[in-house]
PDB file of C-alpha atoms and ligand atoms in Angstrom:
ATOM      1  CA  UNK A  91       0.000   0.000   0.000  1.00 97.00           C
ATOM      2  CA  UNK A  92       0.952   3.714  -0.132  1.00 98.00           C
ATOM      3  CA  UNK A  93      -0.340   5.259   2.113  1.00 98.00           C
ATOM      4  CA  UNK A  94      -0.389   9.278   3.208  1.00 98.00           C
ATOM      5  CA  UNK A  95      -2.017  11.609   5.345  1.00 98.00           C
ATOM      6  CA  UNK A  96      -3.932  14.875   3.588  1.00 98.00           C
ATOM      7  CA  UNK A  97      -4.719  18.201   4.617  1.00 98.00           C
ATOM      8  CA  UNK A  98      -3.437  21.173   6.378  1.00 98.00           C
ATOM      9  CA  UNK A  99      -0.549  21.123   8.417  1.00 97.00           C
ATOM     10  CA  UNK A 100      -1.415  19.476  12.113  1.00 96.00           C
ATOM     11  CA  UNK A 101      -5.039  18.600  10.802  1.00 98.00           C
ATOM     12  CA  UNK A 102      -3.643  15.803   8.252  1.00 98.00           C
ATOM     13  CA  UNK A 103      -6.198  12.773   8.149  1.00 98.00           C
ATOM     14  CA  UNK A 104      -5.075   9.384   7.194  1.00 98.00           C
ATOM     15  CA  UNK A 105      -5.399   7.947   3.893  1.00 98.00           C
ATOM     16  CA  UNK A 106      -3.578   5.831   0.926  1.00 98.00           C
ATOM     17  CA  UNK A 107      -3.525   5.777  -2.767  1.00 98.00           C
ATOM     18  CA  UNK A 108      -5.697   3.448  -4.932  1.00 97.00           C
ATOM     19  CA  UNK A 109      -4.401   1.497  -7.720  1.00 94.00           C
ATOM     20  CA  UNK A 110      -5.256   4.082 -10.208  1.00 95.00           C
ATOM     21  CA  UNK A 111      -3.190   6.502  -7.960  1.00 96.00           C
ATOM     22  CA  UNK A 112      -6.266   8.840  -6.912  1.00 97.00           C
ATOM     23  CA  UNK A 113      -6.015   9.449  -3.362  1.00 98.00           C
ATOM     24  CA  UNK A 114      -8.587   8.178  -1.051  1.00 98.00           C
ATOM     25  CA  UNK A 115      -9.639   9.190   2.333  1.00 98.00           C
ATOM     26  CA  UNK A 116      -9.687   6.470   5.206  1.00 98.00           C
ATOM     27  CA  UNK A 117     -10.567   8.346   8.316  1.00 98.00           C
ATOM     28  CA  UNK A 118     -13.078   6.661   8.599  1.00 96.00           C
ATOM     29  CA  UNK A 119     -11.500   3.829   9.334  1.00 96.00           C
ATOM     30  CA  UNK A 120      -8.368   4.958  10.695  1.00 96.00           C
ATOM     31  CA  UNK A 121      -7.768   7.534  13.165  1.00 97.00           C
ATOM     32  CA  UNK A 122      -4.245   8.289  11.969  1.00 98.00           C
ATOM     33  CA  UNK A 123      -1.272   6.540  11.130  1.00 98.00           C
ATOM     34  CA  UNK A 124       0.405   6.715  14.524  1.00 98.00           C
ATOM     35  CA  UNK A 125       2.779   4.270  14.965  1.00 98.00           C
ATOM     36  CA  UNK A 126       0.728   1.260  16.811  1.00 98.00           C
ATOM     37  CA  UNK A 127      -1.306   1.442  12.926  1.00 98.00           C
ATOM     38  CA  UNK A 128       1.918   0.328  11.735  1.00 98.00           C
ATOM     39  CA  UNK A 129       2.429  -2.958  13.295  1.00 97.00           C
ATOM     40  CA  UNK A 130       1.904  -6.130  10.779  1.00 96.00           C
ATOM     41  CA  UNK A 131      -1.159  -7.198  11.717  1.00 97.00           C
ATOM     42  CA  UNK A 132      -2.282  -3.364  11.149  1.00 97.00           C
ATOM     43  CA  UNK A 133      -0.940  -2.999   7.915  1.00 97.00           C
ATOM     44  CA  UNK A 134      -2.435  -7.005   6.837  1.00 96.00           C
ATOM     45  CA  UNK A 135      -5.889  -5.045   7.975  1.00 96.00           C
ATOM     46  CA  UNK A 136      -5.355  -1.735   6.068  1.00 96.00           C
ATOM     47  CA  UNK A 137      -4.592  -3.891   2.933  1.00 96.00           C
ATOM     48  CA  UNK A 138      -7.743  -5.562   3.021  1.00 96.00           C
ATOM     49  CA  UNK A 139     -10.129  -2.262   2.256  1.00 97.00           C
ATOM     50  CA  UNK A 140     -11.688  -1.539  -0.909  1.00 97.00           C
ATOM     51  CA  UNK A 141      -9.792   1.549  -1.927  1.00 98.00           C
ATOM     52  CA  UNK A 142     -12.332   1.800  -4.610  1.00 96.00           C
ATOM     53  CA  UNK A 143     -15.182   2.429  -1.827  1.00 96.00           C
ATOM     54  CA  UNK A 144     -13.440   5.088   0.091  1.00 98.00           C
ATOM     55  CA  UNK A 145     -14.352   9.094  -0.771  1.00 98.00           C
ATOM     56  CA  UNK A 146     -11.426  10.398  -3.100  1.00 98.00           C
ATOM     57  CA  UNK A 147      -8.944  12.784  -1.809  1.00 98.00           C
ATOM     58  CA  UNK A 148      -9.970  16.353  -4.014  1.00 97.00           C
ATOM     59  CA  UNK A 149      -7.391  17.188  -6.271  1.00 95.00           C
ATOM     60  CA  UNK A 150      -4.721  19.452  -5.240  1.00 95.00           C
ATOM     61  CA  UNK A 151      -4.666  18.713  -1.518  1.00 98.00           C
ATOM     62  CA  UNK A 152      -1.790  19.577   0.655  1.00 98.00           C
ATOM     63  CA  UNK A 153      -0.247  15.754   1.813  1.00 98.00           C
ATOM     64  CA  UNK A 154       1.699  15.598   5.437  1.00 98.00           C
ATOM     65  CA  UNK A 155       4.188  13.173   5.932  1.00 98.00           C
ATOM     66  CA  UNK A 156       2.905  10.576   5.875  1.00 98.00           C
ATOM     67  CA  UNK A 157       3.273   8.992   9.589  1.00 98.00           C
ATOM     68  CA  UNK A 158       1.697  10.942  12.574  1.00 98.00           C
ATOM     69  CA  UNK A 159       3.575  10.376  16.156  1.00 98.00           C
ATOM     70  CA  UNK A 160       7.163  10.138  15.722  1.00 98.00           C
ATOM     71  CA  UNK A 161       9.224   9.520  18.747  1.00 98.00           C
ATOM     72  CA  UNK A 162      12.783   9.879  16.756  1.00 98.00           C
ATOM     73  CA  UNK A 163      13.853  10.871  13.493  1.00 98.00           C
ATOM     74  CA  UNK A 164      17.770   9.487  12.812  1.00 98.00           C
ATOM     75  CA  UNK A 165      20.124  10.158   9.657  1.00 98.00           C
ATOM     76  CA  UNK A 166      22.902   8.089   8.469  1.00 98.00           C
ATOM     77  CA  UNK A 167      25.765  10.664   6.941  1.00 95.00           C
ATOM     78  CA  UNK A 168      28.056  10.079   4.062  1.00 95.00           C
ATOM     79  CA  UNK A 169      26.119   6.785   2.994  1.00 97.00           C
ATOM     80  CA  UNK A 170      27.445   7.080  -0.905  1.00 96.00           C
ATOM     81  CA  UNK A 171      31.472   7.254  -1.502  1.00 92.00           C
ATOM     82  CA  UNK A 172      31.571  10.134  -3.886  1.00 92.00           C
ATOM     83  CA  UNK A 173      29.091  12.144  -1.372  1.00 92.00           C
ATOM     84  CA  UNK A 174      31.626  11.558   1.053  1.00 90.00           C
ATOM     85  CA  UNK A 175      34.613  12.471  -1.258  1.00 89.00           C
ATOM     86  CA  UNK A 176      32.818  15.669  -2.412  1.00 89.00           C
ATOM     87  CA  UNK A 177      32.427  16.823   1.074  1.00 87.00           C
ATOM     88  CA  UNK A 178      36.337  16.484   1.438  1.00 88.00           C
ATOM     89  CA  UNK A 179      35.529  13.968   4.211  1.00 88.00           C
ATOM     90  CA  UNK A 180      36.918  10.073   4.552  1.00 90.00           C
ATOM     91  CA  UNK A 181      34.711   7.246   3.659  1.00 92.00           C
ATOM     92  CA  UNK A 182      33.375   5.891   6.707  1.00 94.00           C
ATOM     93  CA  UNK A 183      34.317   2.377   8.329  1.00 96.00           C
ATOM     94  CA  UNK A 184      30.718   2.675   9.997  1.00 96.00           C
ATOM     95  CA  UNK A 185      27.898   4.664  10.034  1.00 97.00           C
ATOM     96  CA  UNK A 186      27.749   8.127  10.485  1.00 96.00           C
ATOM     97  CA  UNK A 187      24.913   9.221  12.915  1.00 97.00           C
ATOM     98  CA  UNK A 188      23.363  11.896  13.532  1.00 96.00           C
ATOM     99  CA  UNK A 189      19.636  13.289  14.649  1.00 97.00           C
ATOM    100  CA  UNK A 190      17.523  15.908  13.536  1.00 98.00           C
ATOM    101  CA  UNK A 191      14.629  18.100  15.334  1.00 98.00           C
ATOM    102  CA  UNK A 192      11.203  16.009  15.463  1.00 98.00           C
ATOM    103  CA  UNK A 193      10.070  19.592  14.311  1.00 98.00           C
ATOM    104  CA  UNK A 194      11.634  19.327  10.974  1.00 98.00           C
ATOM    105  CA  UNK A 195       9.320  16.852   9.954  1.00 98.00           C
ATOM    106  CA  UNK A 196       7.179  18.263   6.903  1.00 98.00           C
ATOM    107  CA  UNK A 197       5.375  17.097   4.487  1.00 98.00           C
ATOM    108  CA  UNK A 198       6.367  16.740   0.429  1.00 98.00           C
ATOM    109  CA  UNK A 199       5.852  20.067  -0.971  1.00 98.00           C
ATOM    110  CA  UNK A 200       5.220  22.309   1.879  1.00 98.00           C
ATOM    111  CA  UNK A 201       7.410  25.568   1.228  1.00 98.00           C
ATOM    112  CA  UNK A 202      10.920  25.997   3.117  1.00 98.00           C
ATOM    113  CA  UNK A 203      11.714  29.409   5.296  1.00 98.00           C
ATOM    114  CA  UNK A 204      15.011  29.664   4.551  1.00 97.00           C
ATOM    115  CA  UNK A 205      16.406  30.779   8.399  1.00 95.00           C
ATOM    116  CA  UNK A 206      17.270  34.322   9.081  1.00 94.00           C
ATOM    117  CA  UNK A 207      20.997  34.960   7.707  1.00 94.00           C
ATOM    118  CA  UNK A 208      21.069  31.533   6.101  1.00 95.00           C
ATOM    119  CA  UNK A 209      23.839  31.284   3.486  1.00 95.00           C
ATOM    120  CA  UNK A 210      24.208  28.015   2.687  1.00 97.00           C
ATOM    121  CA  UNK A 211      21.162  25.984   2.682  1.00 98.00           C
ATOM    122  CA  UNK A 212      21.444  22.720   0.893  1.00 98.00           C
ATOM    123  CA  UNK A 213      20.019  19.926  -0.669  1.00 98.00           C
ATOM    124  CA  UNK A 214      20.068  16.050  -0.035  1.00 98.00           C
ATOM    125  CA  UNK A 215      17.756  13.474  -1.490  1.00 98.00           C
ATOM    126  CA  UNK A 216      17.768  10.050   0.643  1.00 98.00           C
ATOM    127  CA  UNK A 217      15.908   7.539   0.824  1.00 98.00           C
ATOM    128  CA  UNK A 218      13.624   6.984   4.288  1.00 98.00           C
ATOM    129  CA  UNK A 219      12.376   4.137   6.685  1.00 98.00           C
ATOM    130  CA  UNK A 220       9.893   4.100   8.683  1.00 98.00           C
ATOM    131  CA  UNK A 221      10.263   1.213  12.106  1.00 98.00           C
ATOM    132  CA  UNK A 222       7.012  -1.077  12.160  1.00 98.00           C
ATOM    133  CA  UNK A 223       8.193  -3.091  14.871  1.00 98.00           C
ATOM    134  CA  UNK A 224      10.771  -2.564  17.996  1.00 98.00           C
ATOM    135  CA  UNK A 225      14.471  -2.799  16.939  1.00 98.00           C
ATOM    136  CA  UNK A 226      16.818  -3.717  19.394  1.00 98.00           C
ATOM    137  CA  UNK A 227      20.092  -5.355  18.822  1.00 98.00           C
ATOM    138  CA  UNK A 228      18.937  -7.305  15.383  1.00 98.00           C
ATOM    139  CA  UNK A 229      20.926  -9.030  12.962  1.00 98.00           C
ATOM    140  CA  UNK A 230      21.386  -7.262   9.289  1.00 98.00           C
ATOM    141  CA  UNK A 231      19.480 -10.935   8.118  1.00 98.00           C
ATOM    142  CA  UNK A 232      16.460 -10.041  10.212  1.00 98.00           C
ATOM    143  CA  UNK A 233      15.911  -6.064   9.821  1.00 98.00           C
ATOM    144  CA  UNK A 234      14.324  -5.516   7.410  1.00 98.00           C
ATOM    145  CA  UNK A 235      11.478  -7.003   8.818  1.00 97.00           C
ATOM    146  CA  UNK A 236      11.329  -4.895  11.257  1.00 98.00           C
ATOM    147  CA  UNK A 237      10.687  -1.959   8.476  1.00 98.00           C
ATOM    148  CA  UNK A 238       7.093  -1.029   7.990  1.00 98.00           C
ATOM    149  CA  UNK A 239       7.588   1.184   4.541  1.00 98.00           C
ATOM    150  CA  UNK A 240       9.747   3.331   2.754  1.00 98.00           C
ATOM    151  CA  UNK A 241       9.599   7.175   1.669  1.00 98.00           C
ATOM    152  CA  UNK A 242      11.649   9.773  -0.125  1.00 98.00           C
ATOM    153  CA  UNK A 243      13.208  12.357   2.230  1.00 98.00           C
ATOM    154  CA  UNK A 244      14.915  15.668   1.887  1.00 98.00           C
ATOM    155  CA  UNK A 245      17.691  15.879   4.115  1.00 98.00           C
ATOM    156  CA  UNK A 246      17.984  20.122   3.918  1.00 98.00           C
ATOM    157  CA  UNK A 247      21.024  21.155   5.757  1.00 97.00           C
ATOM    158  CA  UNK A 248      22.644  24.344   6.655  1.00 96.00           C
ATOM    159  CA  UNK A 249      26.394  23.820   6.070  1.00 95.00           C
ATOM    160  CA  UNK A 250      27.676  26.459   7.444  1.00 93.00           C
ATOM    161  CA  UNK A 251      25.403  25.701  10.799  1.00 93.00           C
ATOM    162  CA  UNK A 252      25.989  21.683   9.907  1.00 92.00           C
ATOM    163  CA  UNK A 253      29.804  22.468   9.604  1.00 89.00           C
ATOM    164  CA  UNK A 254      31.767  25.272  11.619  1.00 90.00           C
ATOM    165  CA  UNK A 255      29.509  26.243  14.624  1.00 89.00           C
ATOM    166  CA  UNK A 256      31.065  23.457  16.384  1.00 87.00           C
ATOM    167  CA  UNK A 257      29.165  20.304  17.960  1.00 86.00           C
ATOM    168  CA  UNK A 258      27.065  18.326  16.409  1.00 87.00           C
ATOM    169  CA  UNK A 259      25.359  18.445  12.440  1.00 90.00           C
ATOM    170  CA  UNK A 260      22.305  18.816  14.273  1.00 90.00           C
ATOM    171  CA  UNK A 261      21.963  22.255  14.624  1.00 92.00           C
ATOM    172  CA  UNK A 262      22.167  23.089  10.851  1.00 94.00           C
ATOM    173  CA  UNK A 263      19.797  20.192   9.968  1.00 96.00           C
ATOM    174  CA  UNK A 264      16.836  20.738  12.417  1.00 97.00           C
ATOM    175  CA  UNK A 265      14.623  24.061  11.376  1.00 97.00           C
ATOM    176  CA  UNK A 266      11.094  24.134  10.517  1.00 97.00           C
ATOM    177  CA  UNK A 267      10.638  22.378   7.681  1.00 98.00           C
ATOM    178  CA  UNK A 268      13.891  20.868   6.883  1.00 98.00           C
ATOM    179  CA  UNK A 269      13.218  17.241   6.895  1.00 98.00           C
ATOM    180  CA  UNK A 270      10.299  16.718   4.208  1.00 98.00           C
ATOM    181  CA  UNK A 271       8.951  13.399   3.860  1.00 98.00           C
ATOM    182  CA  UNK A 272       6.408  11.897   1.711  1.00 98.00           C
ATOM    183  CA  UNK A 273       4.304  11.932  -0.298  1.00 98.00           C
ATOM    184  CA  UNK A 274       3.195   8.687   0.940  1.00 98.00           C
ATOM    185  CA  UNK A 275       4.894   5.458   2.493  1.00 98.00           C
ATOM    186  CA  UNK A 276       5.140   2.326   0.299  1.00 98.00           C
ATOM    187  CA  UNK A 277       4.820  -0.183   2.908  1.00 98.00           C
ATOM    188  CA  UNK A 278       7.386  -2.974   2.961  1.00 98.00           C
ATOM    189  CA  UNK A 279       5.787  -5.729   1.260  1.00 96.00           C
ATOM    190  CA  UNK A 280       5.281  -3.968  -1.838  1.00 96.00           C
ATOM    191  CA  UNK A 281       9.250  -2.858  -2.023  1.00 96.00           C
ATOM    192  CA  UNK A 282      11.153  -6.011  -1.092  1.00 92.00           C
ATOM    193  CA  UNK A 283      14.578  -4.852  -1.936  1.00 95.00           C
ATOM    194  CA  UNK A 284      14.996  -1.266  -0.977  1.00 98.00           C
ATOM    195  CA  UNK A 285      18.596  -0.900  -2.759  1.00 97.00           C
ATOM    196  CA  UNK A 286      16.736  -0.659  -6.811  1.00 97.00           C
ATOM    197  CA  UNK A 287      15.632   2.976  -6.043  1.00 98.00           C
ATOM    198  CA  UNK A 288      16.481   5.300  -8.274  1.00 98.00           C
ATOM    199  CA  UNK A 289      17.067   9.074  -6.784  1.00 98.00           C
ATOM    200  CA  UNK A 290      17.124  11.971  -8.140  1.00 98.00           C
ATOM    201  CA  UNK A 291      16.670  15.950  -7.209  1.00 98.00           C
ATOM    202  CA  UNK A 292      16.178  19.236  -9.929  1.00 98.00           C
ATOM    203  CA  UNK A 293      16.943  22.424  -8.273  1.00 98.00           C
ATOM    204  CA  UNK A 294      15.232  24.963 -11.048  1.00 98.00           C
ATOM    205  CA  UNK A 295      14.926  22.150 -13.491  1.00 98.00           C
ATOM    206  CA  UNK A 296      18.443  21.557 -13.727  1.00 98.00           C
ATOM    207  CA  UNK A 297      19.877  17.732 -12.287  1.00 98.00           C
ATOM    208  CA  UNK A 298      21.876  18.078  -9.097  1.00 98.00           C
ATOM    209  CA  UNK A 299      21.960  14.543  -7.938  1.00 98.00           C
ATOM    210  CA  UNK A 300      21.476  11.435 -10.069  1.00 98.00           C
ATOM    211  CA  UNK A 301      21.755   8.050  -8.433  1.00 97.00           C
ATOM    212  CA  UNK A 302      20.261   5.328  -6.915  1.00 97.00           C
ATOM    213  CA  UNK A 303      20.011   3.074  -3.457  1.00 97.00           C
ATOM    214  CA  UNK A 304      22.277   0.601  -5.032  1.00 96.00           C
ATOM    215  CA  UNK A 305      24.837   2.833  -4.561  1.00 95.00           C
ATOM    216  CA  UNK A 306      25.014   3.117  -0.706  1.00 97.00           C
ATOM    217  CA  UNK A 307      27.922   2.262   1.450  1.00 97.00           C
ATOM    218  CA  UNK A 308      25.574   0.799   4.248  1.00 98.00           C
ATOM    219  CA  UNK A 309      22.511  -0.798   2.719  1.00 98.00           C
ATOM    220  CA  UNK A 310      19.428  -0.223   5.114  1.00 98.00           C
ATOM    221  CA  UNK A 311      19.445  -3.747   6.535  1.00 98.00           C
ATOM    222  CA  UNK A 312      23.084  -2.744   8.038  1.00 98.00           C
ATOM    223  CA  UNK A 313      21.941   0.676   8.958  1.00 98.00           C
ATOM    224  CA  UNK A 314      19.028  -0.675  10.950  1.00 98.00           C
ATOM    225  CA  UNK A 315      20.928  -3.298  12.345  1.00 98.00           C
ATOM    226  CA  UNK A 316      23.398  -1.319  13.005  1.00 98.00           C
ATOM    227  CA  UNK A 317      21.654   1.881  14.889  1.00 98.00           C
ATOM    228  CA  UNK A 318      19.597  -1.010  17.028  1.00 98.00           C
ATOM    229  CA  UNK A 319      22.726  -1.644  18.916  1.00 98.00           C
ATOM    230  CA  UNK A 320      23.418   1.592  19.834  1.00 98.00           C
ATOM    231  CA  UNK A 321      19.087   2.316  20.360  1.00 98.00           C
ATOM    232  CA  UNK A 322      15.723   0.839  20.638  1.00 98.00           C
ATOM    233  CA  UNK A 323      14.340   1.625  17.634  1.00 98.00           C
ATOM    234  CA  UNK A 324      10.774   2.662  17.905  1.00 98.00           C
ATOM    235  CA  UNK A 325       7.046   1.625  15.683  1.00 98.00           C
ATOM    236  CA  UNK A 326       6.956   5.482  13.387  1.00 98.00           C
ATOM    237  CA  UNK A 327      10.555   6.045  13.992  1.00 98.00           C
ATOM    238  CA  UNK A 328      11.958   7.573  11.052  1.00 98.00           C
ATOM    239  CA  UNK A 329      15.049   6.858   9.763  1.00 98.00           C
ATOM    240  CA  UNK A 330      17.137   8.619   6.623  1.00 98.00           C
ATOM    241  CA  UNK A 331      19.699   6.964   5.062  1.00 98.00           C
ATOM    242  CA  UNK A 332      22.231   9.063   3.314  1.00 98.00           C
ATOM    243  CA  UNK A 333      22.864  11.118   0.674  1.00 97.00           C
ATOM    244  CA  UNK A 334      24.226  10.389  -3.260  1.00 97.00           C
ATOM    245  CA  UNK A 335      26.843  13.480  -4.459  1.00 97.00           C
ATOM    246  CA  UNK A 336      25.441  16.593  -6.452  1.00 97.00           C
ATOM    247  CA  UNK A 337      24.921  18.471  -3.157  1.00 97.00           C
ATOM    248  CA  UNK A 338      25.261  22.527  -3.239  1.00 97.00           C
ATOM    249  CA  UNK A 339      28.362  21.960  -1.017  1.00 95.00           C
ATOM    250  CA  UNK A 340      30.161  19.836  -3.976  1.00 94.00           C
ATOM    251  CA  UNK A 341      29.745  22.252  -7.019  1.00 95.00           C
ATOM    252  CA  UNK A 342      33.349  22.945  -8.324  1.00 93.00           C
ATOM    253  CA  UNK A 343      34.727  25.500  -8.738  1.00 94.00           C
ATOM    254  CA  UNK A 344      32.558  27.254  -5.798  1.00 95.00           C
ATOM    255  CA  UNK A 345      29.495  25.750  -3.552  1.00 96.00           C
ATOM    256  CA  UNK A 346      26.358  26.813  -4.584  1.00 97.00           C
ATOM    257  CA  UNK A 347      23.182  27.095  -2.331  1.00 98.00           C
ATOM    258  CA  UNK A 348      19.750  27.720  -2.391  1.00 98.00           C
ATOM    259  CA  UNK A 349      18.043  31.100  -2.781  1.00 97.00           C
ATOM    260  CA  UNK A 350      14.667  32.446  -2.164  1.00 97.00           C
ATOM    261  CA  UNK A 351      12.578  31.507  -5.051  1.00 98.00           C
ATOM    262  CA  UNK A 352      14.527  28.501  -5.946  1.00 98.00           C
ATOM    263  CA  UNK A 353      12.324  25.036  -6.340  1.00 98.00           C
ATOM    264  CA  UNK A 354      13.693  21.674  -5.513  1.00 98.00           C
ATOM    265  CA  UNK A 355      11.964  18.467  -7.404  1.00 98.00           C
ATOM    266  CA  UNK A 356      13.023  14.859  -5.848  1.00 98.00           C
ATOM    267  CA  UNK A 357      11.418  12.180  -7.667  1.00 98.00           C
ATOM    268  CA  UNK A 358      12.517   8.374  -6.625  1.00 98.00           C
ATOM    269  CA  UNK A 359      10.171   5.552  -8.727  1.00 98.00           C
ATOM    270  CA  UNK A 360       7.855   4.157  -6.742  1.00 97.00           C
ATOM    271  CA  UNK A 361       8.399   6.368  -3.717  1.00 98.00           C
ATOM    272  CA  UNK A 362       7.063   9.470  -5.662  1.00 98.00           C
ATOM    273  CA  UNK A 363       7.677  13.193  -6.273  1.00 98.00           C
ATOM    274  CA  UNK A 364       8.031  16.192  -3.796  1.00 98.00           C
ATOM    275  CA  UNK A 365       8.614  19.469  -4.579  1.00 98.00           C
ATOM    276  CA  UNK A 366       9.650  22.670  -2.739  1.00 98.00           C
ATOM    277  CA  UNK A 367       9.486  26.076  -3.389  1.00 98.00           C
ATOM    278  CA  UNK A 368      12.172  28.460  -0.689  1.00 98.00           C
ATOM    279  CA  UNK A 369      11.020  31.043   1.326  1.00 98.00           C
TER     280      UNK A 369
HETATM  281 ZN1   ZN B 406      21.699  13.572   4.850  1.00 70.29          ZN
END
């Protein structure tokens, strides 16, 4: 299933795309896709309604991400080797971890306030995972199981905030609005093998980043495994998984970043399109 939450921001209602891709409404069915609806037995139970019976969606409405409830919301840096080599940094012999703000979250197209004195906002298409089931110290053979769906992601990052305030990468990744997800979550069963996905982001129309999940360092079944030893991973927890090279950061012979005005366009196959307009 797909499925995404529509309308405005902090009134989203739960719902999931039919197999003609129309949108249909399910609250009345669902209360919201917090993350107890995203157990197994839930999701065999969601996948058993009519689509075809449930109101449409009206055209043009604004989608949320598309889980409600999220307890934590983890990135894996530096995922892709010429990401890594573009950011001048070393390939890494494990993960790279970092968090970002719960309040980042955002859904797929909402607009993005670039902060106050911001000079160096960036870009980073990734693909996301969203925990079904508790994590906690499981083997690489056995994660992905634990994975309830997959969504596209926008890692936006402030590198000069990211980079040389000191600390952690936190505190240039965390504003309002800078961790877009959506526009709907392909639950597990209908993406098997999450490594096939191809990624890529248009800032203005032009390509930035061309590549796909085949290309990461860490393949999610390592990067869950991996994070579950250091934490419990949590049902709705959302986890990001890296970015492929094109960044603002990399663009020889000087970084470029984005501008009010500018538009960003991710698309990734079956995990859809977002787009978003800077503020
Ligand atoms: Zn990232």
């Amino acid at each position: 299933m797909k499925l995404l939450r529509h309308g405005p921001v902090g009134q989203e209602e739960p719902g999931a795309l039919d197999a003609q891709g129309q949108a249909r409404d399910l609250s009345l069915l669902v209360p919201d896709f917090t993350p107890e609806w995203l157990a197994p037995e839930r999701l065999a139970a969601l996948a058993a309604i009519d689509l075809a019976r449930m109101p449409r969606v009206p055209e043009g409405t604004r989608l949320g991400a598309p889980v409600a409830g999220v307890r934590q919301f983890v990135a894996v840096g530096l995922n892709y080797r010429k990401h890594a080599q573009e950011s001048g940094l070393e390939i890494p012999k494990e993960p790279v971890v970092f968090t970002k703000a719960l309040t980042s979250l955002a859904g797929p197209d909402d607009d993005i306030e670039l902060p106050a004195g911001s000079e160096a906002t960036d870009w980073e298409i990734e693909l996301g995972l969203v925990i079904g089931t508790e994590a906690r110290k499981v083997a690489a053979a056995d994660a992905l199981g634990h994975v309830a769906g997959y969504c596209l992601a926008n890692d936006v990052s402030e590198r000069d905030w990211q980079i040389k305030r000191g600390g952690q990468w936190g505190k240039g990744k965390s504003f309002d609005g800078f961790g877009p997800i959506g526009p709907w979550l392909v639950t597990a069963d209908e993406l098997p093998d999450p490594q096939s996905i191809p990624l890529e982001l248009k800032v203005n129309g032009e390509v930035r980043q061309k590549s796909s999940t085949a290309d990461m360092i860490f393949p999610v079944a390592e990067i869950v495994s991996y994070l579950s030893r250091f934490m419990t991973l949590l049902p709705g927890d959302v986890v990001i998984t890296g970015t492929p090279e094109g960044v603002g950061l990399g663009i020889k012979p000087a970084p470029q970043f984005l501008k009010r005005g500018d538009v960003m366009t991710l698309s990734a196959g079956p995990l859809g399109t977002q787009t978003q307009r800077l503020v």
